[in-house]
PDB file of C-alpha atoms in Angstrom:
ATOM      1  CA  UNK O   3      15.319   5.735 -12.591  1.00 43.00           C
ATOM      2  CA  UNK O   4      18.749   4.258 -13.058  1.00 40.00           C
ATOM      3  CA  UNK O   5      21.461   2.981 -10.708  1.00 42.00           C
ATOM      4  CA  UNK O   6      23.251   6.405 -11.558  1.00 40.00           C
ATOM      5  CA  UNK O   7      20.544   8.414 -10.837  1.00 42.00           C
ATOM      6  CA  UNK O   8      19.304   6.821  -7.853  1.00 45.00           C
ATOM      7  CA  UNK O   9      22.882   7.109  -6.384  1.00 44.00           C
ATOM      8  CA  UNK O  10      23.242  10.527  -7.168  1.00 43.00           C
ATOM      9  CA  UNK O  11      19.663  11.542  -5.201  1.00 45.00           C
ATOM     10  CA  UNK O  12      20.797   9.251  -2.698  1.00 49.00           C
ATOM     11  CA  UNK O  13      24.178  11.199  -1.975  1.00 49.00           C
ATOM     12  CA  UNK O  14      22.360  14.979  -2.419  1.00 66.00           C
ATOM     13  CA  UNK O  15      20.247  14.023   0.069  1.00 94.00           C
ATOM     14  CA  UNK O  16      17.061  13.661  -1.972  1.00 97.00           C
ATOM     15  CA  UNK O  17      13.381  12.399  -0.844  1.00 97.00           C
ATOM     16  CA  UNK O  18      10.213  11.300  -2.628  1.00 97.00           C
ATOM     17  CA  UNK O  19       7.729  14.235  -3.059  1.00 98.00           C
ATOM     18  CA  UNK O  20       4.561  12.134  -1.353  1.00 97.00           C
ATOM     19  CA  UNK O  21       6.594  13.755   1.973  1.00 97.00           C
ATOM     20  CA  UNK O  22       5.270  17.484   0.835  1.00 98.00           C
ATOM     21  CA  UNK O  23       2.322  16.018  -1.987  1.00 98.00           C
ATOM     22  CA  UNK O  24       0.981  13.823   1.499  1.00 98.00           C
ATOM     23  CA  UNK O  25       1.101  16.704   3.761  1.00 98.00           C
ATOM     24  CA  UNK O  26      -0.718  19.389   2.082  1.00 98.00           C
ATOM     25  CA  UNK O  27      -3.234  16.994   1.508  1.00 98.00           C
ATOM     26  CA  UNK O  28      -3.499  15.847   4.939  1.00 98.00           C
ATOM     27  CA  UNK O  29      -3.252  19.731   5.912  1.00 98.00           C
ATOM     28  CA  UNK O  30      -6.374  20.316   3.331  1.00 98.00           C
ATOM     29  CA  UNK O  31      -8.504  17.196   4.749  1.00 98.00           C
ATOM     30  CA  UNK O  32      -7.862  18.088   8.567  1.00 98.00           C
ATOM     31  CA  UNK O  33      -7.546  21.226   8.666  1.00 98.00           C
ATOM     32  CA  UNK O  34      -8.464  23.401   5.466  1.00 98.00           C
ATOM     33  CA  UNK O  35      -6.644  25.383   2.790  1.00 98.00           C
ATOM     34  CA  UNK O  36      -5.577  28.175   4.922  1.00 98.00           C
ATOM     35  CA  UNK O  37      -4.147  26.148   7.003  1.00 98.00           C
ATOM     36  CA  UNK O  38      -2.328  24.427   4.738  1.00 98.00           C
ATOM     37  CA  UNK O  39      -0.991  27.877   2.777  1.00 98.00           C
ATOM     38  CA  UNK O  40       0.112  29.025   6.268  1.00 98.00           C
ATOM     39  CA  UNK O  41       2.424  25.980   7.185  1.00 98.00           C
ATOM     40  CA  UNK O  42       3.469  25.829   3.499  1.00 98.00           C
ATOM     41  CA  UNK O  43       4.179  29.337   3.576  1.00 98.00           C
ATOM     42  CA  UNK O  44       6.765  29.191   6.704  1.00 98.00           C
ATOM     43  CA  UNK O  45       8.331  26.385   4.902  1.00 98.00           C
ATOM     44  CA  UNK O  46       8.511  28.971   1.803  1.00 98.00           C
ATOM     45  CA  UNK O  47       7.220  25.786   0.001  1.00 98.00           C
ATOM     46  CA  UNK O  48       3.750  27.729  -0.882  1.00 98.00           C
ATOM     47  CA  UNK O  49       4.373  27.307  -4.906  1.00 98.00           C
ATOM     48  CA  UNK O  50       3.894  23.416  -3.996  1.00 98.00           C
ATOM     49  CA  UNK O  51       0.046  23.460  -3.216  1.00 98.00           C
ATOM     50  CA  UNK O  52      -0.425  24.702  -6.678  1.00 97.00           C
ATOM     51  CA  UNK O  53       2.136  22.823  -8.754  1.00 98.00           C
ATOM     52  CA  UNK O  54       2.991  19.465  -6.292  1.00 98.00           C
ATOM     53  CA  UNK O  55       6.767  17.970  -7.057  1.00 98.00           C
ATOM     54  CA  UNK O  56       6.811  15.313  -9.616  1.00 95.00           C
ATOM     55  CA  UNK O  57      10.109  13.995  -8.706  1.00 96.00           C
ATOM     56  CA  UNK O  58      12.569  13.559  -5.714  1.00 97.00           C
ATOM     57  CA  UNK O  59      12.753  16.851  -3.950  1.00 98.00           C
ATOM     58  CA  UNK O  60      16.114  18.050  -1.583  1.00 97.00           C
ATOM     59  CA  UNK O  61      15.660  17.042   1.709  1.00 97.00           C
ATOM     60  CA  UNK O  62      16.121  20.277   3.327  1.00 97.00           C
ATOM     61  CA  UNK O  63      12.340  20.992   1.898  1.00 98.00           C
ATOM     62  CA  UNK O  64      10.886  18.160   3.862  1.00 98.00           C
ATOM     63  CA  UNK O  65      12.890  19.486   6.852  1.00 97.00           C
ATOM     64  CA  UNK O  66      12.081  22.799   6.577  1.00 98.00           C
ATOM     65  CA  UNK O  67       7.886  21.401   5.951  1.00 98.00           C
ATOM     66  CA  UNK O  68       8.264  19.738   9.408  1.00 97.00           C
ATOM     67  CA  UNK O  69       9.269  22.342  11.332  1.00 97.00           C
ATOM     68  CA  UNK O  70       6.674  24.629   9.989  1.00 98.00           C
ATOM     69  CA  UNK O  71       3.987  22.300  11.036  1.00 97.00           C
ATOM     70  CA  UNK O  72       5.710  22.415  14.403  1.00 96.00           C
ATOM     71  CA  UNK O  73       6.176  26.099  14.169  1.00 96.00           C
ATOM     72  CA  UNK O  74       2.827  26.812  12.995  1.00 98.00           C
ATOM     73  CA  UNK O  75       0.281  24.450  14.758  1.00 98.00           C
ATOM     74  CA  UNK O  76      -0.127  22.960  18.563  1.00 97.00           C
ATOM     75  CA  UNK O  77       1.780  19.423  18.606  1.00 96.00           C
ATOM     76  CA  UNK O  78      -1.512  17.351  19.070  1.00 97.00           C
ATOM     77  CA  UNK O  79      -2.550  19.034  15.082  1.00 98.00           C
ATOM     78  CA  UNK O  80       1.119  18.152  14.296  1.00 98.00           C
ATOM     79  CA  UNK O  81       0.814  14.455  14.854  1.00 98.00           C
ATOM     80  CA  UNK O  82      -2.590  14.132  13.663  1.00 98.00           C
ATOM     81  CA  UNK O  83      -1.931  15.858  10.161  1.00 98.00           C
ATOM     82  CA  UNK O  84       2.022  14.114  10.415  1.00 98.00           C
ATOM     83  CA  UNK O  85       0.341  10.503  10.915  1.00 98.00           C
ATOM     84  CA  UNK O  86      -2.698  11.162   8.162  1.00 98.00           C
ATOM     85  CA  UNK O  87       0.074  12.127   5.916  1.00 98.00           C
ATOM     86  CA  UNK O  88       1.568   8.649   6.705  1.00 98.00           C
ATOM     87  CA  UNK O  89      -1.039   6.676   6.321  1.00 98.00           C
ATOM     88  CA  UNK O  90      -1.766   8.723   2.504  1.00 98.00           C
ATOM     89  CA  UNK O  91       1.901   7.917   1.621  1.00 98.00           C
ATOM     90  CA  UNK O  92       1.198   4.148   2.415  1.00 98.00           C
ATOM     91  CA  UNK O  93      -1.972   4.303   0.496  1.00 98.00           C
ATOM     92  CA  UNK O  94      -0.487   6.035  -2.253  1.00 98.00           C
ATOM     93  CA  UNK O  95       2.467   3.326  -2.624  1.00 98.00           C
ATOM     94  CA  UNK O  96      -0.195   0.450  -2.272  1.00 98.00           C
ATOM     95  CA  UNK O  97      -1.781   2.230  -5.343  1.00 97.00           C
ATOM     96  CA  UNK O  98       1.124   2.792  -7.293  1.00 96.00           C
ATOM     97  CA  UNK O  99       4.659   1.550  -6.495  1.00 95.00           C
ATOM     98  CA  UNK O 100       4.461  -1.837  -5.117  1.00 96.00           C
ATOM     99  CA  UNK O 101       2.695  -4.136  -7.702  1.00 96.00           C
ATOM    100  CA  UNK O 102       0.024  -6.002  -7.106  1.00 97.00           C
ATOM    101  CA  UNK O 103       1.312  -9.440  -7.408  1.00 97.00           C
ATOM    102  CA  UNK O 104       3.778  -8.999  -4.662  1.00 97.00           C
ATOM    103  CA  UNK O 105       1.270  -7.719  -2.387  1.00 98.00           C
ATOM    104  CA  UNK O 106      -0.933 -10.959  -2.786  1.00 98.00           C
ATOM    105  CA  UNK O 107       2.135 -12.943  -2.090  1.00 97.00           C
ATOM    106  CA  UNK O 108       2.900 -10.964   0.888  1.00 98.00           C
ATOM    107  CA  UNK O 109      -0.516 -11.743   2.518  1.00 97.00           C
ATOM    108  CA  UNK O 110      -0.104 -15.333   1.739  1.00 97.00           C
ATOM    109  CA  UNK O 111       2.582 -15.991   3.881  1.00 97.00           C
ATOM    110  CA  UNK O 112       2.972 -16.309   7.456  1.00 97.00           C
ATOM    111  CA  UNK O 113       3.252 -12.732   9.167  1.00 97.00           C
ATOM    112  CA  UNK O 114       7.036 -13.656  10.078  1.00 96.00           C
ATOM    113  CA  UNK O 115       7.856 -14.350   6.710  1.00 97.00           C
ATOM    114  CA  UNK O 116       6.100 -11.423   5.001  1.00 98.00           C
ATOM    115  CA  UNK O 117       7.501  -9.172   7.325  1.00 97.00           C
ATOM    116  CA  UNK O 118      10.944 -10.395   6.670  1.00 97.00           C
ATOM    117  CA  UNK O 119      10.022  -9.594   2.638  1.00 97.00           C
ATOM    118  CA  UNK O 120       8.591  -6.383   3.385  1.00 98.00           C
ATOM    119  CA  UNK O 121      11.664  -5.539   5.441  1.00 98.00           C
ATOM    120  CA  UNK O 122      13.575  -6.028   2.689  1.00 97.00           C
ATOM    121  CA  UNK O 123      11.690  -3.924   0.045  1.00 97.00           C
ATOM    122  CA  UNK O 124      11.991  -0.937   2.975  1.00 98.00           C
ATOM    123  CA  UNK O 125      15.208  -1.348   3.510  1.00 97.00           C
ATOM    124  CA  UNK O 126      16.439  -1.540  -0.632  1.00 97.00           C
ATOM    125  CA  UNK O 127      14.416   2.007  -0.961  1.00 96.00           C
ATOM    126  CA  UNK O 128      14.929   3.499   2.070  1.00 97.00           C
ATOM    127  CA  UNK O 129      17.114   6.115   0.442  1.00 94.00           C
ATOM    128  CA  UNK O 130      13.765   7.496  -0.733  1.00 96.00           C
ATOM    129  CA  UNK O 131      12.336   8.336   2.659  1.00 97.00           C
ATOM    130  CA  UNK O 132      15.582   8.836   4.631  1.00 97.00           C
ATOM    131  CA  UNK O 133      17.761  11.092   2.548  1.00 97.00           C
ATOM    132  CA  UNK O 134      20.758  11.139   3.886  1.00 97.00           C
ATOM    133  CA  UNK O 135      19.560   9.630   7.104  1.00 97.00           C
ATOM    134  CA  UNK O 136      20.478   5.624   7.731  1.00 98.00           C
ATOM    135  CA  UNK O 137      18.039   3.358   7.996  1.00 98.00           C
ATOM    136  CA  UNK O 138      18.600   0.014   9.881  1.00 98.00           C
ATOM    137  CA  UNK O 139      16.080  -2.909  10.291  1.00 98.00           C
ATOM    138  CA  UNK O 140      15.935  -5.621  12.283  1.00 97.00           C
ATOM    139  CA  UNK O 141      12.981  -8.023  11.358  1.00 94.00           C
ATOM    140  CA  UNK O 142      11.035 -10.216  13.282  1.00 94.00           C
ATOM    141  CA  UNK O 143       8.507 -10.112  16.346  1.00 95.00           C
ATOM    142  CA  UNK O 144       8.788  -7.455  16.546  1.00 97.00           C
ATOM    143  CA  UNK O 145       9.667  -5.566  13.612  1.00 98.00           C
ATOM    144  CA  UNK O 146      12.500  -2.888  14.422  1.00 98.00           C
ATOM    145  CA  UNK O 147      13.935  -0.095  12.156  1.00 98.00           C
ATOM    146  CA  UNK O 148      15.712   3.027  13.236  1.00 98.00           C
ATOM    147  CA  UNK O 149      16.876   5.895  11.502  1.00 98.00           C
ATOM    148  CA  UNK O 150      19.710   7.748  12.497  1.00 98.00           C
ATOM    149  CA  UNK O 151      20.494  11.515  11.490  1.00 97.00           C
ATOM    150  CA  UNK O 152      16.633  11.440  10.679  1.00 97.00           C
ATOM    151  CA  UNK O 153      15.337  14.389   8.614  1.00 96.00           C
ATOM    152  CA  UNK O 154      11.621  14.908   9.771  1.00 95.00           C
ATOM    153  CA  UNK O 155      13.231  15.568  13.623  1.00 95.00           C
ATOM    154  CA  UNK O 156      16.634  17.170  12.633  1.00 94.00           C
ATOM    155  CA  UNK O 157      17.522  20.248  14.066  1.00 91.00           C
ATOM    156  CA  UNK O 158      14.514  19.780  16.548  1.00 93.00           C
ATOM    157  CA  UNK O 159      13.861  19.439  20.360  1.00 94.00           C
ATOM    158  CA  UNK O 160      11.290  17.767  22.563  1.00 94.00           C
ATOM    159  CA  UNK O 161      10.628  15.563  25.180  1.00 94.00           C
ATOM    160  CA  UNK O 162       8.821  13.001  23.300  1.00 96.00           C
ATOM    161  CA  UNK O 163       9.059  11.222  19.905  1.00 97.00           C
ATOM    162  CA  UNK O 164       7.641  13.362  17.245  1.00 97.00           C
ATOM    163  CA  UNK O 165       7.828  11.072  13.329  1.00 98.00           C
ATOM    164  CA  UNK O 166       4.708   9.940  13.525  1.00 98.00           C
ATOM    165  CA  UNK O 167       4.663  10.122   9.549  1.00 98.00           C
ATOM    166  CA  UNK O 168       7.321   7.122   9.513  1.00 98.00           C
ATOM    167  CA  UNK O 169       5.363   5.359  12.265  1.00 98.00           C
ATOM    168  CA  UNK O 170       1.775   5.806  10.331  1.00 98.00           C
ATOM    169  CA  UNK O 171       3.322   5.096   7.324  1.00 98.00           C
ATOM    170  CA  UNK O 172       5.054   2.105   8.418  1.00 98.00           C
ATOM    171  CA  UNK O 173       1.629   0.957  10.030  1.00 98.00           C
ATOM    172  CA  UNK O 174      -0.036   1.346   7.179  1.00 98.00           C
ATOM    173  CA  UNK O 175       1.987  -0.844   5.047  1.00 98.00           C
ATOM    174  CA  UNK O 176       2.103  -3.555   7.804  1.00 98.00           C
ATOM    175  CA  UNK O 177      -1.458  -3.444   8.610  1.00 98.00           C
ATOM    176  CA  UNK O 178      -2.499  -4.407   4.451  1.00 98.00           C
ATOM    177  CA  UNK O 179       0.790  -6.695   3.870  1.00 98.00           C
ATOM    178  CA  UNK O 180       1.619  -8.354   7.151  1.00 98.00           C
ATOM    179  CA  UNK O 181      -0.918  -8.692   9.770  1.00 98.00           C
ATOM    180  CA  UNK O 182      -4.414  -6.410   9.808  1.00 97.00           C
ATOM    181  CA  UNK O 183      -3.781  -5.830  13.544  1.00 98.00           C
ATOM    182  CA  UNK O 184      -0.182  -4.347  13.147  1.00 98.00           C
ATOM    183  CA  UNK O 185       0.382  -1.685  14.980  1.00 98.00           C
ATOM    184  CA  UNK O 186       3.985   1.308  14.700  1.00 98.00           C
ATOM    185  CA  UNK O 187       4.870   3.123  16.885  1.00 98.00           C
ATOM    186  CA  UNK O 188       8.039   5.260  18.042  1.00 98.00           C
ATOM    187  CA  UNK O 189      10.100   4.840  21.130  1.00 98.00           C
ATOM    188  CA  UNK O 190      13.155   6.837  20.715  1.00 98.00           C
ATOM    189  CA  UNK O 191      13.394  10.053  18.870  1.00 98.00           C
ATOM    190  CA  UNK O 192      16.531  12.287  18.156  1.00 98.00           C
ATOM    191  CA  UNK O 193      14.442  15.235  18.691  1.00 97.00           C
ATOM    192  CA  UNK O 194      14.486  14.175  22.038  1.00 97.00           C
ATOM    193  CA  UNK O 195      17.913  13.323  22.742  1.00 97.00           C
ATOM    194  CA  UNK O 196      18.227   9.106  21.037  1.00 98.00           C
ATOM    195  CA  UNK O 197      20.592   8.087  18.870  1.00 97.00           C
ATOM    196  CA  UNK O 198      18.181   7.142  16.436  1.00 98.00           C
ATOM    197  CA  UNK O 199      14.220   7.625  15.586  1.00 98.00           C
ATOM    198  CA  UNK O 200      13.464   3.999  16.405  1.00 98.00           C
ATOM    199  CA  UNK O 201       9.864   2.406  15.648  1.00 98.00           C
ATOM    200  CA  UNK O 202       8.410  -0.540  16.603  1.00 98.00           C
ATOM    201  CA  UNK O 203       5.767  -2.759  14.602  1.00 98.00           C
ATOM    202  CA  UNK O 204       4.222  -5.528  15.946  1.00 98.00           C
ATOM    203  CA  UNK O 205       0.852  -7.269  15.230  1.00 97.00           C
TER     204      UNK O 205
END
């Protein structure tokens, strides 16, 4: 994709399509095709479990796919299907996007170090998983990053943190690049009343 591109999707508020490809197939695995149509069908995203997105999608799709799931099943489904998704977006990215090279580098260095790298890498493609959400990081022991006006919990309201895609996802990548005890998870959530969705990773 070039700059121009990537800036435009960036500004319309665009996302990668592993955040609808990674929940219907998390939906399928836990908890079967019907399931799955009904959540995709109170999104009005149904035509997706046939023909998946091949490129960015408008984030208003991945908002309107998380509140379905919210809508549709109990919130103990919600984070188990929201976190497998996660983890299948990590996996997928292992496979695909980050090249193998820089993932042997990464688990040659110290944790600190590598976490610093990784950090970076998030951070420079962030746009692709936040939208038009901001995503801060602050690396180290431990890891921080937030994400203010955050699209999986916009709009929504609880009295706990509910992105557990971001945290498994962020896991995920930790756990294979950083440290293979690295654990994510979310202390602050917009939906229930932060500033930002803040996670923390530490290992």
């Amino acid at each position: 994709m070039s700059r121009a591109a990537a800036a435009s999707d960036q500004s319309a508020g665009r996302i990668g399509p592993n955040a609808i490809i990674q929940t219907a197939e998390a939906l399928r695995l836990l908890r079967g095709e019907e399931d799955a149509r009904r959540v995709f069908a109170a999104a009005r995203l149904e035509p997706y479990l046939t023909a998946p997105p091949a490129d960015m999608v408008d984030e208003t799709e991945v908002i309107r796919l998380h509140r379905a799931l919210r809508a549709t099943l109990d919130d103990d489904a919600v984070r188990v299907v929201s976190a497998k998704a996660g983890q299948l977006t990590a996996l997928y990215l292992l496979t695909h996007r980050i090249p193998a090279v820089a993932q042997r580098v990464l688990r040659l260095l110290p944790a600190r170090l590598a976490s610093r790298a990784l950090s970076r890498a998030i951070s420079a493609h962030a746009w692709t998983f936040a939208g038009t959400g901001i995503f801060t990081a602050r690396p180290g022991r431990p890891t921080v990053y937030e994400i203010s006006h955050c699209p999986l919990c916009r709009g929504q309201g609880t009295d706990h943190p509910i992105c557990d895609f971001y945290a498994a996802t962020f896991e995920t990548l930790f756990a294979r690049l950083v440290h293979r005890n690295a654990r994510a998870r979310e202390i602050s959530c917009e939906a229930a009343g932060a500033s930002a969705c803040r996670f923390v990773i530490d290992w």
